[in-house]
Short mmCIF file of C-alpha atoms and ligand atoms in Angstrom, two decimals:
data_model
loop_
_atom_site.label_atom_id
_atom_site.label_comp_id
_atom_site.label_asym_id
_atom_site.label_seq_id
_atom_site.Cartn_x
_atom_site.Cartn_y
_atom_site.Cartn_z
CA MET A 269 17.19 -13.30 -9.82
CA ASN A 270 15.25 -11.97 -6.74
CA PHE A 271 11.45 -11.82 -6.88
CA ALA A 272 10.80 -11.65 -3.16
CA SER A 273 9.62 -8.13 -2.85
CA ASP A 274 10.19 -4.92 -4.50
CA ASN A 275 12.14 -3.43 -1.46
CA ILE A 276 15.20 -5.91 -2.28
CA VAL A 277 16.49 -3.22 -4.60
CA GLY A 278 18.17 -0.01 -3.34
CA ALA A 279 17.07 3.42 -4.04
CA SER A 280 16.84 4.86 -7.68
CA ALA A 281 19.44 7.41 -8.77
CA PRO A 282 17.19 10.62 -9.04
CA VAL A 283 16.21 9.85 -5.46
CA LEU A 284 20.10 9.71 -4.47
CA GLN A 285 20.89 12.77 -6.18
CA ALA A 286 18.16 14.81 -4.54
CA ILE A 287 19.30 13.46 -1.22
CA MET A 288 22.99 14.76 -2.20
CA GLN A 289 21.51 17.90 -3.25
CA ALA A 290 19.85 18.47 -0.06
CA ASN A 291 22.53 17.61 1.96
CA ALA A 292 24.80 20.59 1.55
CA GLY A 293 24.49 23.31 3.98
CA THR A 294 22.30 24.05 7.17
CA MET A 295 18.53 24.00 7.18
CA ALA A 296 15.78 24.03 9.86
CA ALA A 297 15.47 20.54 11.34
CA TYR A 298 12.18 18.52 12.08
CA GLY A 299 10.57 19.09 8.86
CA ASN A 300 10.53 22.98 9.10
CA ASP A 301 13.07 23.24 6.34
CA GLU A 302 12.32 24.77 2.59
CA ILE A 303 12.48 21.27 0.88
CA SER A 304 9.66 20.00 3.26
CA LYS A 305 7.66 22.92 2.79
CA ARG A 306 7.81 22.76 -0.95
CA ILE A 307 7.09 19.04 -1.02
CA ARG A 308 3.94 19.73 1.01
CA VAL A 309 2.90 22.24 -1.53
CA ARG A 310 3.71 19.46 -4.27
CA PHE A 311 1.38 17.03 -2.61
CA ASN A 312 -1.30 19.64 -3.06
CA GLU A 313 -0.86 19.86 -6.58
CA ILE A 314 -0.83 16.15 -7.15
CA PHE A 315 -3.73 15.45 -5.31
CA GLU A 316 -5.55 18.77 -6.52
CA ARG A 317 -6.53 20.03 -3.20
CA GLU A 318 -5.19 20.79 0.20
CA VAL A 319 -3.83 17.90 2.11
CA SER A 320 -1.96 17.46 5.29
CA VAL A 321 1.15 15.46 4.84
CA PHE A 322 3.36 13.64 7.67
CA PHE A 323 6.41 12.35 6.66
CA VAL A 324 7.56 8.81 7.87
CA THR A 325 10.22 6.30 7.36
CA THR A 326 8.31 3.18 7.15
CA GLY A 327 4.91 1.73 6.00
CA THR A 328 4.25 0.10 8.91
CA ALA A 329 4.60 3.94 10.90
CA ALA A 330 2.34 5.14 8.47
CA ASN A 331 -0.38 2.57 8.80
CA ALA A 332 -0.18 2.80 12.56
CA LEU A 333 -0.32 6.32 12.71
CA ALA A 334 -2.84 6.77 10.11
CA LEU A 335 -5.32 4.37 11.75
CA SER A 336 -4.56 5.67 15.24
CA SER A 337 -6.03 8.90 14.21
CA ALA A 338 -9.06 7.37 12.78
CA VAL A 339 -10.01 4.66 15.30
CA PRO A 340 -10.51 5.65 19.13
CA PRO A 341 -9.26 2.85 21.56
CA TYR A 342 -12.73 1.28 21.96
CA GLY A 343 -13.16 1.09 18.04
CA LEU A 344 -13.01 -1.49 15.38
CA CYS A 345 -11.26 -1.24 12.21
CA VAL A 346 -12.33 -3.50 9.29
CA CYS A 347 -9.70 -4.77 6.97
CA HIS A 348 -8.93 -7.98 4.80
CA ARG A 349 -7.96 -10.94 6.60
CA GLU A 350 -4.61 -10.91 4.76
CA ALA A 351 -4.13 -7.00 5.12
CA HIS A 352 -0.43 -5.90 5.80
CA VAL A 353 -1.96 -4.01 8.76
CA ILE A 354 -3.44 -7.24 10.68
CA ASP A 355 -0.99 -9.68 9.46
CA ASP A 356 2.59 -8.14 8.97
CA GLU A 357 2.97 -5.30 11.34
CA CYS A 358 3.59 -7.07 14.65
CA GLY A 359 0.18 -5.37 15.99
CA ALA A 360 1.62 -1.98 15.52
CA PRO A 361 -1.73 -0.54 14.59
CA GLU A 362 -3.53 -2.05 17.71
CA PHE A 363 -0.59 -0.77 19.74
CA PHE A 364 -0.86 2.72 18.50
CA MET A 365 -4.79 2.53 18.47
CA HIS A 366 -4.40 1.87 22.23
CA GLY A 367 -6.76 -1.25 22.31
CA ALA A 368 -8.71 -0.89 19.21
CA LYS A 369 -9.18 -4.06 16.98
CA LEU A 370 -8.66 -4.99 13.53
CA ALA A 371 -11.52 -7.45 12.01
CA GLY A 372 -10.38 -9.26 8.82
CA LEU A 373 -12.76 -10.27 6.38
CA PRO A 374 -12.19 -12.66 3.67
CA GLY A 375 -12.19 -11.67 0.04
CA VAL A 376 -10.68 -13.23 -3.33
CA GLY A 377 -7.14 -12.02 -4.04
CA ALA A 378 -7.19 -10.04 -0.85
CA LYS A 379 -9.80 -7.52 -2.06
CA LEU A 380 -12.82 -6.62 -0.27
CA LYS A 381 -16.15 -6.41 -1.78
CA ALA A 382 -18.39 -3.28 -0.69
CA GLU A 383 -21.13 -5.96 -0.36
CA ASP A 384 -19.45 -8.00 1.88
CA VAL A 385 -18.27 -5.03 4.05
CA GLU A 386 -21.93 -4.05 4.35
CA VAL A 387 -23.13 -7.23 5.49
CA TYR A 388 -20.35 -7.61 8.15
CA LEU A 389 -21.24 -4.15 9.30
CA LYS A 390 -24.79 -4.71 9.54
CA SER A 391 -24.07 -8.11 11.42
CA LEU A 392 -22.68 -6.14 14.18
CA PRO A 393 -24.89 -5.84 17.53
CA LYS A 394 -25.22 -2.17 18.26
CA ALA A 395 -24.66 -2.88 22.00
CA VAL A 396 -22.16 -1.17 24.39
CA LYS A 397 -20.31 -4.54 24.62
CA GLN A 398 -19.66 -4.46 20.90
CA MET A 399 -16.69 -2.19 19.78
CA PRO A 400 -18.35 -0.13 17.16
CA PRO A 401 -16.75 -0.01 13.68
CA LYS A 402 -14.63 3.25 12.91
CA ALA A 403 -12.70 2.75 10.12
CA LEU A 404 -12.20 0.50 6.93
CA SER A 405 -8.75 -0.26 5.61
CA ILE A 406 -8.00 -1.40 2.28
CA SER A 407 -4.54 -1.98 0.46
CA GLN A 408 -4.37 -0.60 -2.93
CA VAL A 409 -2.59 -2.54 -4.47
CA SER A 410 -3.99 -5.66 -2.48
CA GLU A 411 -1.66 -8.04 -0.85
CA GLY A 412 -2.96 -10.28 -3.72
CA GLY A 413 -1.45 -7.90 -6.23
CA LEU A 414 -4.88 -6.86 -7.44
CA VAL A 415 -5.99 -3.30 -8.11
CA TYR A 416 -9.32 -1.98 -6.73
CA GLY A 417 -11.09 -0.13 -9.80
CA LEU A 418 -12.58 3.43 -9.37
CA ASP A 419 -16.08 2.03 -9.06
CA GLU A 420 -15.09 -0.54 -6.44
CA LEU A 421 -13.34 2.32 -4.38
CA ALA A 422 -16.48 4.42 -4.83
CA ALA A 423 -18.77 1.53 -3.46
CA LEU A 424 -16.57 1.13 -0.62
CA GLY A 425 -16.41 4.74 0.20
CA ALA A 426 -20.25 4.90 0.05
CA VAL A 427 -20.34 2.13 2.68
CA CYS A 428 -17.72 3.96 4.78
CA ARG A 429 -20.07 7.25 4.54
CA GLU A 430 -23.32 5.25 5.32
CA HIS A 431 -22.20 3.81 8.52
CA GLY A 432 -20.04 6.70 9.68
CA LEU A 433 -16.56 5.04 9.06
CA SER A 434 -13.45 6.81 8.10
CA PHE A 435 -11.78 5.28 5.14
CA HIS A 436 -8.22 4.37 4.79
CA MET A 437 -5.95 3.30 2.14
CA ASP A 438 -2.49 1.41 2.42
CA GLY A 439 -0.73 2.63 -0.65
CA ALA A 440 2.41 0.89 -0.09
CA ARG A 441 2.07 0.41 -3.97
CA PHE A 442 -0.03 3.44 -4.52
CA VAL A 443 1.57 4.48 -7.83
CA ASN A 444 1.54 0.79 -9.00
CA ALA A 445 -2.40 0.91 -8.87
CA LEU A 446 -2.25 4.52 -10.03
CA VAL A 447 -0.69 3.61 -13.53
CA SER A 448 -2.54 0.37 -13.89
CA LEU A 449 -5.94 2.28 -13.70
CA GLY A 450 -4.67 5.24 -15.55
CA CYS A 451 -6.52 7.74 -13.53
CA THR A 452 -5.19 10.80 -11.30
CA PRO A 453 -4.24 10.45 -7.52
CA ALA A 454 -7.31 12.48 -6.79
CA GLU A 455 -9.65 10.25 -8.58
CA MET A 456 -8.13 7.03 -6.85
CA THR A 457 -8.51 8.87 -3.49
CA TRP A 458 -10.74 11.47 -1.96
CA LYS A 459 -12.84 11.54 -5.13
CA ARG A 460 -13.88 8.17 -4.08
CA GLY A 461 -14.52 8.70 -0.29
CA VAL A 462 -10.75 7.89 0.97
CA ASP A 463 -10.01 9.83 4.12
CA ILE A 464 -6.53 9.23 4.92
CA LEU A 465 -3.78 7.41 2.86
CA SER A 466 -0.56 5.89 3.46
CA PHE A 467 1.62 7.02 0.63
CA GLY A 468 4.47 4.72 -0.29
CA ALA A 469 7.54 5.62 -2.08
CA THR A 470 10.04 3.25 -0.80
CA LYS A 471 9.02 0.06 -2.85
CA ASN A 472 9.25 2.31 -5.74
CA GLY A 473 12.51 4.01 -5.69
CA GLY A 474 12.64 5.66 -2.44
CA LEU A 475 15.49 5.21 0.25
CA MET A 476 13.21 5.36 3.18
CA ALA A 477 10.11 7.70 2.28
CA GLU A 478 6.43 7.22 3.13
CA ALA A 479 4.02 9.77 4.14
CA VAL A 480 0.66 9.56 5.85
CA VAL A 481 -1.68 12.15 3.51
CA VAL A 482 -4.94 13.22 5.14
CA PHE A 483 -8.00 14.60 3.23
CA LYS A 484 -10.39 14.75 6.13
CA PRO A 485 -8.90 17.53 8.31
CA ALA A 486 -10.31 16.32 11.66
CA LEU A 487 -7.82 12.96 11.24
CA ALA A 488 -4.75 15.65 11.06
CA GLU A 489 -5.38 17.40 14.38
CA ALA A 490 -3.34 15.39 16.56
CA LEU A 491 -1.15 13.78 13.87
CA ASP A 492 1.83 15.73 14.95
CA TYR A 493 1.70 14.87 18.42
CA ARG A 494 1.11 11.27 17.43
CA SER A 495 4.07 11.30 14.94
CA LYS A 496 6.29 12.60 17.69
CA ARG A 497 5.22 9.96 20.29
CA ALA A 498 6.07 7.20 17.58
CA GLY A 499 9.33 8.67 17.05
CA GLN A 500 8.64 9.75 13.71
CA ILE A 501 9.23 13.74 13.51
CA ILE A 502 12.40 13.17 11.67
CA SER A 503 14.95 15.50 12.83
CA LYS A 504 16.87 15.55 9.59
CA GLY A 505 13.32 15.86 7.54
CA ARG A 506 14.93 17.51 4.67
CA LEU A 507 16.63 14.22 3.58
CA VAL A 508 13.15 12.44 3.75
CA ALA A 509 11.53 15.33 1.81
CA ALA A 510 14.33 15.36 -0.78
CA GLN A 511 13.62 12.02 -1.67
CA PHE A 512 9.87 12.99 -2.61
CA GLU A 513 11.70 15.74 -4.69
CA GLY A 514 13.66 13.52 -6.69
CA TYR A 515 10.68 10.88 -6.76
CA PHE A 516 8.30 13.32 -8.29
CA ALA A 517 10.37 15.12 -10.53
CA ASP A 518 10.13 14.66 -14.28
CA ASP A 519 7.52 11.94 -13.53
CA HIS A 520 10.02 9.38 -12.28
CA TRP A 521 7.52 8.02 -9.70
CA LEU A 522 5.14 7.15 -12.75
CA ASP A 523 7.93 5.84 -14.91
CA ASN A 524 9.09 3.60 -12.30
CA ALA A 525 5.93 2.15 -11.46
CA ARG A 526 4.93 1.78 -15.20
CA HIS A 527 8.23 0.13 -15.70
CA ALA A 528 7.63 -2.47 -12.64
CA ASN A 529 4.16 -3.04 -13.83
CA ARG A 530 5.30 -3.84 -17.34
CA MET A 531 8.17 -6.30 -16.06
CA ALA A 532 5.40 -8.14 -14.20
CA ALA A 533 3.22 -8.61 -17.41
CA LEU A 534 6.15 -9.63 -18.99
CA LEU A 535 6.84 -12.42 -16.50
CA SER A 536 3.14 -13.39 -16.11
CA GLU A 537 2.81 -13.70 -19.98
CA GLY A 538 6.11 -15.98 -19.99
CA LEU A 539 4.86 -18.07 -16.91
CA ARG A 540 1.73 -18.84 -18.57
CA GLN A 541 3.31 -20.34 -21.54
CA LEU A 542 4.93 -23.04 -19.23
CA PRO A 543 3.24 -26.41 -19.01
CA GLY A 544 1.34 -26.67 -15.81
CA VAL A 545 1.51 -23.08 -14.57
CA ARG A 546 -1.54 -21.20 -14.40
CA LEU A 547 -2.25 -17.72 -12.65
CA ALA A 548 -4.24 -17.69 -9.28
CA TRP A 549 -5.67 -14.32 -10.47
CA PRO A 550 -4.86 -11.75 -13.32
CA THR A 551 -1.75 -9.62 -13.00
CA GLU A 552 -2.83 -6.14 -12.31
CA ALA A 553 0.27 -4.47 -11.07
CA ASN A 554 3.56 -5.31 -10.11
CA GLU A 555 3.15 -8.76 -8.35
CA VAL A 556 2.45 -12.32 -10.09
CA PHE A 557 0.52 -15.00 -8.29
CA PRO A 558 1.10 -18.12 -10.26
CA ILE A 559 0.28 -21.72 -9.21
CA ILE A 560 3.36 -23.97 -10.35
CA PRO A 561 4.20 -27.57 -10.31
CA LYS A 562 6.33 -28.74 -7.17
CA THR A 563 9.03 -29.99 -9.51
CA LEU A 564 9.11 -26.64 -11.34
CA ASP A 565 9.46 -24.78 -7.84
CA GLN A 566 12.43 -27.08 -6.90
CA ALA A 567 14.00 -26.40 -10.23
CA LEU A 568 13.58 -22.51 -9.78
CA LYS A 569 14.94 -22.65 -6.42
CA ALA A 570 17.97 -24.81 -7.38
CA ALA A 571 18.53 -22.28 -10.10
CA GLY A 572 18.89 -19.68 -7.31
CA ILE A 573 15.65 -17.83 -7.93
CA LEU A 574 14.27 -16.40 -4.99
CA TYR A 575 10.47 -15.55 -4.26
CA HIS A 576 7.93 -16.54 -1.61
CA PRO A 577 5.41 -19.13 -1.34
CA TRP A 578 1.93 -17.68 -0.88
CA THR A 579 -1.17 -18.56 1.17
CA ASP A 580 -4.28 -20.11 -0.66
CA LEU A 581 -6.73 -18.59 1.46
CA SER A 582 -7.68 -16.22 -0.87
CA LEU A 583 -8.26 -18.26 -4.07
CA PRO A 584 -11.39 -17.81 -5.74
CA GLU A 585 -13.79 -20.85 -4.89
CA THR A 586 -13.32 -22.49 -8.35
CA GLU A 587 -9.57 -22.82 -7.69
CA ARG A 588 -7.79 -25.58 -5.80
CA ILE A 589 -4.09 -26.35 -5.49
CA ALA A 590 -3.38 -29.77 -5.95
CA ASP A 591 -0.91 -32.04 -3.94
CA HIS A 592 1.79 -31.50 -6.78
CA GLU A 593 1.51 -27.77 -6.97
CA VAL A 594 2.23 -24.69 -5.06
CA LEU A 595 1.17 -21.17 -5.19
CA ILE A 596 3.99 -18.48 -5.48
CA ARG A 597 4.58 -14.62 -5.24
CA LEU A 598 7.00 -12.95 -7.80
CA VAL A 599 7.40 -9.15 -7.47
CA THR A 600 8.91 -6.96 -9.89
CA SER A 601 10.43 -3.47 -9.48
CA TRP A 602 11.39 -0.17 -10.87
CA ALA A 603 14.90 -1.75 -11.18
CA SER A 604 13.86 -5.27 -12.99
CA ARG A 605 15.65 -6.12 -16.05
CA ALA A 606 13.97 -8.03 -19.06
CA ARG A 607 16.53 -10.79 -20.16
C1 PLP B 866 0.62 -3.54 1.74
C2 PLP B 866 1.69 -3.18 2.40
N1 PLP B 866 1.45 -2.29 3.31
C3 PLP B 866 2.76 -1.57 4.02
C4 PLP B 866 4.05 -2.17 3.82
C5 PLP B 866 5.04 -1.24 4.48
O1 PLP B 866 5.81 -1.76 5.36
P1 PLP B 866 7.03 -1.60 5.94
O2 PLP B 866 6.86 -1.04 7.30
O3 PLP B 866 7.98 -2.83 5.73
O4 PLP B 866 7.81 -0.43 5.19
C6 PLP B 866 4.21 -3.19 2.94
C7 PLP B 866 5.66 -3.64 3.00
O5 PLP B 866 5.63 -4.67 2.47
C8 PLP B 866 3.21 -3.82 2.28
O6 PLP B 866 3.20 -4.86 1.39
#
């Protein structure tokens, strides 16, 4: 059993079939094909408004390009201190922002609170020697597996508006959050003030399919050029767009995420029955964060079960890990099976 992440499984059958179907014949390259055009329209329908869509092959590319269009080289991007953009992308966002910095704030379960962001922004001196804050980036689902509620998103959106920041959402697990909240894509994004979104599909059945979705038109102006300079204008773009065709057809994306979340709930419920096991915080999407005895950790590893130990940096104040315990992360996916 492998709970290391949701990218340890391959692509789903409908996605692969869509690629096979798109494979035949000749079509225009570099995203000028019929499938890419169709999928751009589909994104408009999904988000209930006109959006600009830029297909990329990795979540890191999506984040780096999105942030580079929102933050000038002298600017600051606020995020959680465990955010993927600050911790797991080898400096790609800063590289593409050409000198801008990421400022990591604390928060339980890797989530940011609007009031904490507000306090931080107000604490920054308004002097020319201080990099001005230009964007806020959050991960929906958070790196702690938690989902921002619609009110929390609205509060963060309001802080961004008040302080003139662009609001970026890293949606590597966008749809896991979406089905957890039971809302629409529009309600979880631009209706709450999100300006630019890294829309992930790879973790939920795609082969390599991510997209930058832009709601604030000014942020899309130079994204074509930025994408090209990043090597992300994909020559056989139709095969990336086709993945989204298979992904969106018949609610496949929603079904996959509902399944992954259900598997996490099941896992979470089972773990809670075990003596000495408790959850660091609730299971809200497809990731489970239990604190388990080291003896159990050893037994699970001996049984060949794969997962990652996790940082205790974002535990609630009331929680602490004893010497005989360890915090781990277990991730379920669209392909997880209940035994
Ligand atoms: C929160 C988050 N953002 C972005 C990514 C995408 O990263 P990658 O460049 O590996 O596709 C991941 C993948 O682990 C992630 O967990």
